[in-house]
Coordinates of C-alpha atoms and ligand atoms in Angstrom, one line a residue:
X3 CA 12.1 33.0 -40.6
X4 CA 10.4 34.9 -43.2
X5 CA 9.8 33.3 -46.4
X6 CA 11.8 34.9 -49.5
X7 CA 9.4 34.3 -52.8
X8 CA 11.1 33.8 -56.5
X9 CA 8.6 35.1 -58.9
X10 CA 10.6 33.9 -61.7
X11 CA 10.4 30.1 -60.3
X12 CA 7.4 28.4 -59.6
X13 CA 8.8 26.1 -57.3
X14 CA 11.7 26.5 -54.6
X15 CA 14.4 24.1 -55.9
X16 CA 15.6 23.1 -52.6
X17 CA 13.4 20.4 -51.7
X18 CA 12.0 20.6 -47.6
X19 CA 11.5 17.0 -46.4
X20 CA 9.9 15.9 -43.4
X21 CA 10.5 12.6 -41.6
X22 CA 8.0 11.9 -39.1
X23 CA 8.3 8.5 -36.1
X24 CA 7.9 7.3 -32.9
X25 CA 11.5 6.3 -32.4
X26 CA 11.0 4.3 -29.6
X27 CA 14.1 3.9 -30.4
X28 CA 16.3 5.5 -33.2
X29 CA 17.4 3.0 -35.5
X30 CA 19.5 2.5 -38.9
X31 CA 16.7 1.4 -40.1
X32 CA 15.4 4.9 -40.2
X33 CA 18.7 6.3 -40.6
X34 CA 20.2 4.3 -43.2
X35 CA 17.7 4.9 -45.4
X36 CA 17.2 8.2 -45.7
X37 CA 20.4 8.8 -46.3
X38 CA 20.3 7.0 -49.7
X39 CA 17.3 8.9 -50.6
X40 CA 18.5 11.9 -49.8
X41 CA 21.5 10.9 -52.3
X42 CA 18.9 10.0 -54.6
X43 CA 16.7 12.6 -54.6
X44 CA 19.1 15.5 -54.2
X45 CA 18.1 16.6 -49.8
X46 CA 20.2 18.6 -48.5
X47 CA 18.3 18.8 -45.5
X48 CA 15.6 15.9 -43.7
X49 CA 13.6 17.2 -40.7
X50 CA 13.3 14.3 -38.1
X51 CA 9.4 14.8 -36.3
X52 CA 9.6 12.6 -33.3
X53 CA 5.8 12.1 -32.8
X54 CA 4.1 12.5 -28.9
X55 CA 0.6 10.6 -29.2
X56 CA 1.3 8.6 -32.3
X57 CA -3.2 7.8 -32.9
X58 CA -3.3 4.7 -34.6
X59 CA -0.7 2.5 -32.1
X60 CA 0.5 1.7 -28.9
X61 CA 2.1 4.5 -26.3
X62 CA 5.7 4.7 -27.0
X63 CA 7.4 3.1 -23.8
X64 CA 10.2 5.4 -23.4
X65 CA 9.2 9.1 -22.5
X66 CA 8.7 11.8 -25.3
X67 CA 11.6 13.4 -24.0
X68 CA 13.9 10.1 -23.8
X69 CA 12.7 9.7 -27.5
X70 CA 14.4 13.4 -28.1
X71 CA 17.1 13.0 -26.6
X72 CA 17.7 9.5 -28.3
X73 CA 17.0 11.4 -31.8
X74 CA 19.5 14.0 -30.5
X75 CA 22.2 11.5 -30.0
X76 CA 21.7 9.8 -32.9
X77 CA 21.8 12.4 -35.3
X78 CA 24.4 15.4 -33.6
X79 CA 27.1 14.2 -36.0
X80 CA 25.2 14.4 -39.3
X81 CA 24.4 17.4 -40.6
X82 CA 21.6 16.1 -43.4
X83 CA 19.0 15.7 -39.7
X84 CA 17.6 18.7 -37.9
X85 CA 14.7 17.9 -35.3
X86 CA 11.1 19.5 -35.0
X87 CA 9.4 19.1 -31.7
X88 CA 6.6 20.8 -33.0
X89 CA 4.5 17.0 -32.7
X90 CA 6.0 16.8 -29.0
X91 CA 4.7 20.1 -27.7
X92 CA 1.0 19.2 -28.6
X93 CA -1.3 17.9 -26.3
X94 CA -3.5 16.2 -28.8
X95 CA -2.8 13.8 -31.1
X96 CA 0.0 14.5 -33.5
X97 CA -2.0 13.9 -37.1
X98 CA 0.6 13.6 -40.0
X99 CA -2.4 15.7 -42.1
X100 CA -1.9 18.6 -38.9
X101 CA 1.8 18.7 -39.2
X102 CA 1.8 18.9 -42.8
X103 CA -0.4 22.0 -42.8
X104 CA 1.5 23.8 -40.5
X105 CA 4.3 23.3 -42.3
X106 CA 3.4 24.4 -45.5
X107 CA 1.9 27.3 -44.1
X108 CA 5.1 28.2 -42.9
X109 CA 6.9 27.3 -46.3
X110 CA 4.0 29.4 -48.6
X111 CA 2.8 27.9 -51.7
X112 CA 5.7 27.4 -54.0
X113 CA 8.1 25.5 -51.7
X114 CA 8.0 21.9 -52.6
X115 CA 7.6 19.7 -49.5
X116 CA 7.9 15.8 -49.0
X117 CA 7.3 13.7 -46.6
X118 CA 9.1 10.6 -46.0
X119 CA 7.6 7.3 -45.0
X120 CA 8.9 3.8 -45.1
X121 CA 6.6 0.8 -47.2
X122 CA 4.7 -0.4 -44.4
X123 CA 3.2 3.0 -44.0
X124 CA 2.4 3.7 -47.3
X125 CA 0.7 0.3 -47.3
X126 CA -1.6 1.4 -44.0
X127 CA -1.9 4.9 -45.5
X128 CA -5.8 5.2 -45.8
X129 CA -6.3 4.5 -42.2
X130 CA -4.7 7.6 -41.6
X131 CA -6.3 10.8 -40.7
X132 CA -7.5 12.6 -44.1
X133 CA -5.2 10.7 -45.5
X134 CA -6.6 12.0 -49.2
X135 CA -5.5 15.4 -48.5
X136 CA -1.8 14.3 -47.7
X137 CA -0.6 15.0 -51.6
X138 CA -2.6 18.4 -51.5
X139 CA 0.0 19.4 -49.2
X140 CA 3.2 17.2 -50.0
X141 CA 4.9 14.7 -52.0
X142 CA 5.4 11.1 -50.5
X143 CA 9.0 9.3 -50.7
X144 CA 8.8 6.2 -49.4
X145 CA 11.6 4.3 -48.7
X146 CA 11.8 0.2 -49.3
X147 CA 11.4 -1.7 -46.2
X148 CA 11.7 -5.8 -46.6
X149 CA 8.7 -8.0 -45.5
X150 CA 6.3 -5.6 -46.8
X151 CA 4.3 -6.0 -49.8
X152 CA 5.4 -3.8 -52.8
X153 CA 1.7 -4.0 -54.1
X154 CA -1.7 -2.3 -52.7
X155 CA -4.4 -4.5 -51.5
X156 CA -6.4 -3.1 -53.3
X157 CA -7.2 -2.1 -56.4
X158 CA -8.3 1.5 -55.7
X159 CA -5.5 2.1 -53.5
X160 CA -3.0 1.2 -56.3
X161 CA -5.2 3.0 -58.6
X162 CA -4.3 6.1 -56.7
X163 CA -0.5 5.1 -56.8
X164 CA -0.3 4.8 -59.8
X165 CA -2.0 8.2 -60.8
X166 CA 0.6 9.8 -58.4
X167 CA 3.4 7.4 -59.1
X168 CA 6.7 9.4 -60.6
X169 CA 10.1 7.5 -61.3
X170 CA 12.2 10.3 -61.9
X171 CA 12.9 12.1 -58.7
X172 CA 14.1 15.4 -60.7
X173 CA 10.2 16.3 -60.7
X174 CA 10.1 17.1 -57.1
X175 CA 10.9 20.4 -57.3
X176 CA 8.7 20.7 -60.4
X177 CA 5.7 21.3 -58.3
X178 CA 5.4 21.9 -54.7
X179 CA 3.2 18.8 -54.0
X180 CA 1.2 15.5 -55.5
X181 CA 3.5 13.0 -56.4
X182 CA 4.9 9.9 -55.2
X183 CA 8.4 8.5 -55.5
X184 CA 9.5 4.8 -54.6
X185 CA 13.2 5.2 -53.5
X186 CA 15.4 2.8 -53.9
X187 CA 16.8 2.3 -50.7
X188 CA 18.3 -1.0 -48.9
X189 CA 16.1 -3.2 -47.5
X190 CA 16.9 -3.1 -43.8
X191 CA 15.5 -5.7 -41.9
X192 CA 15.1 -3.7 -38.4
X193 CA 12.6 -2.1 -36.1
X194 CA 12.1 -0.9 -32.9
X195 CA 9.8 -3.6 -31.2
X196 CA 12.5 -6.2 -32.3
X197 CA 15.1 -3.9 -30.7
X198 CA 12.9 -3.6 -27.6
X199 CA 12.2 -7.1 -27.8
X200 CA 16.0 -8.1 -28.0
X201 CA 16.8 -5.2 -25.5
X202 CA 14.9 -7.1 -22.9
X203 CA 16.2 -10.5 -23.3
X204 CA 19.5 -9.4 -22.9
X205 CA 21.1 -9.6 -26.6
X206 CA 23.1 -7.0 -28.5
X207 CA 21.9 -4.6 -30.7
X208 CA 25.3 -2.8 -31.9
X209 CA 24.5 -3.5 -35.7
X210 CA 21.0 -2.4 -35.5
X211 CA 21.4 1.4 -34.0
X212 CA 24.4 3.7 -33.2
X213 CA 26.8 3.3 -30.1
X214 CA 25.6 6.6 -28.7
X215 CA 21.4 5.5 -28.8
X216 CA 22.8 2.2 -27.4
X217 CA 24.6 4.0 -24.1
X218 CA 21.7 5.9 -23.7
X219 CA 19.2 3.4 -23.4
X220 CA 21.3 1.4 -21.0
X221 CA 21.9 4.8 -18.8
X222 CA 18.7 5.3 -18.7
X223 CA 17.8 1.6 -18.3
X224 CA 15.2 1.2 -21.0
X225 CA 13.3 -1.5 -22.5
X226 CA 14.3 -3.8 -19.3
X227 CA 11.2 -5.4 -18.9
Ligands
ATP319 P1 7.8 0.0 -34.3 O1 8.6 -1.3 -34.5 O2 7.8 0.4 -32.8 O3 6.5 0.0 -34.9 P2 9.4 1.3 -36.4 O4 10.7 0.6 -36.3 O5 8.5 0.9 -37.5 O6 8.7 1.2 -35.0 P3 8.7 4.1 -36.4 O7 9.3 5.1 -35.6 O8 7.3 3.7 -36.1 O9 9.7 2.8 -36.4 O10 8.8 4.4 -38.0 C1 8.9 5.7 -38.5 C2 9.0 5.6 -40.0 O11 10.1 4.9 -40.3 C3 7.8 4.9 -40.6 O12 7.4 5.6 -41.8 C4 8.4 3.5 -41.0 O13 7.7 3.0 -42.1 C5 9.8 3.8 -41.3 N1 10.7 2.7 -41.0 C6 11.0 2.2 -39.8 N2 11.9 1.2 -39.9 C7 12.2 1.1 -41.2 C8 13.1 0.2 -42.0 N3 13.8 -0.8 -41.4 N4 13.1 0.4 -43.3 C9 12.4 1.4 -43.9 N5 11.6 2.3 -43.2 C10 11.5 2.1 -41.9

């Protein structure tokens, strides 16, 4: 789709955001989340990036197309989710830094972009691949996740926080890139390996990810063993 350019604005107002996971599977923990900080922030629009070779963990156990379809299910309702299966259709390694230029070359140089990460990943950040250049190309919401630090390690890392750190989410769409927003989000104590983990002993997970997601994964009978 061609990209329409404001010369009076410097910024597009309407904030792209980018959610990138394994989603092995879909949880509220993911969803949940977002939601409030897309109420926060002022998305009208989050773009789920189901990731194919996730580089710095284990292969996903369900298939890169059972992942889809459980994004699919989960979100076909809610119309603040669309899916990119621009990570799935590579053959190497899906690097955040990869997607991220793609995607602003797509949006041009005035679109403000974010991408959304939960604490934990904001914590492990400079393991990731050029993970210095991720602000040249987006802002970072990161949404609270409990059992996590709220503090760096170390002090150059929250050095760098704190040079990026914004507390009023209205800035976003003063520039297209380079700051960092905390979101207030509830603290949702879920993730997929306990789901996988409860999945195979046999116990319920109704609270912890929606009824669709759930027939799936028993259809197709996942996380068994
Ligand atoms: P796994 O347990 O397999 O590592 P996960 O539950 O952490 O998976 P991912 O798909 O790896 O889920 O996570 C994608 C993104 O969602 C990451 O940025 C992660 O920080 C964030 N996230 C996952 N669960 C939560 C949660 N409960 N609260 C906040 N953020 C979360």
């Amino acid at each position: 789709m061609p990209h329409t350019i404001n010369t009076t604005c410097p910024v597009q107002p309407v904030i792209q955001a980018l959610f990138g996971g394994t989603f092995d599977p879909i949880h509220y923990g993911h969803l949940h989340p977002i939601e409030t900080l897309a109420h926060q922030t002022g998305l009208k629009r989050v773009i789920l990036l189901p990731n194919h070779v996730p580089p710095h963990r284990p292969q996903p156990e369900a298939t890169a197309q059972q992942r889809l379809t459980m994004v699919r299910l989960a979100t076909q309702d809610h119309p603040l989710f669309t899916i990119d299966t621009r990570e799935l259709e590579r053959t190497t390694p899906s690097y955040t830094i990869d997607t991220l230029e793609s995607f602003r070359h797509e949006l041009g140089e005035r679109q403000s972009l974010a991408f959304i990460i939960g604490q934990d990943s904001l914590l492990s950040l400079h393991t990731w691949h050029r993970w210095s250049e991720l602000l040249n190309t987006c802002h970072l919401l990161v949404c609270a996740r409990p059992g996590y630090q709220t503090q760096f390690a170390t002090t150059e890392m929250q050095q760098w926080l704190t040079q990026h750190q914004i507390y009023d989410p209205a800035l976003l769409n003063s520039k297209p890139n380079g700051y960092i927003y905390l979101a207030d989000t509830p603290l949702l104590r879920i993730s997929a390996t306990d789901i996988r983990q409860r999945l195979q002993q046999g116990l319920n997970c109704d609270d912890l990810l929606p009824s669709l997601v759930q027939k799936y994964i028993d259809s197709q009978g996942l996380y068994r063993q």
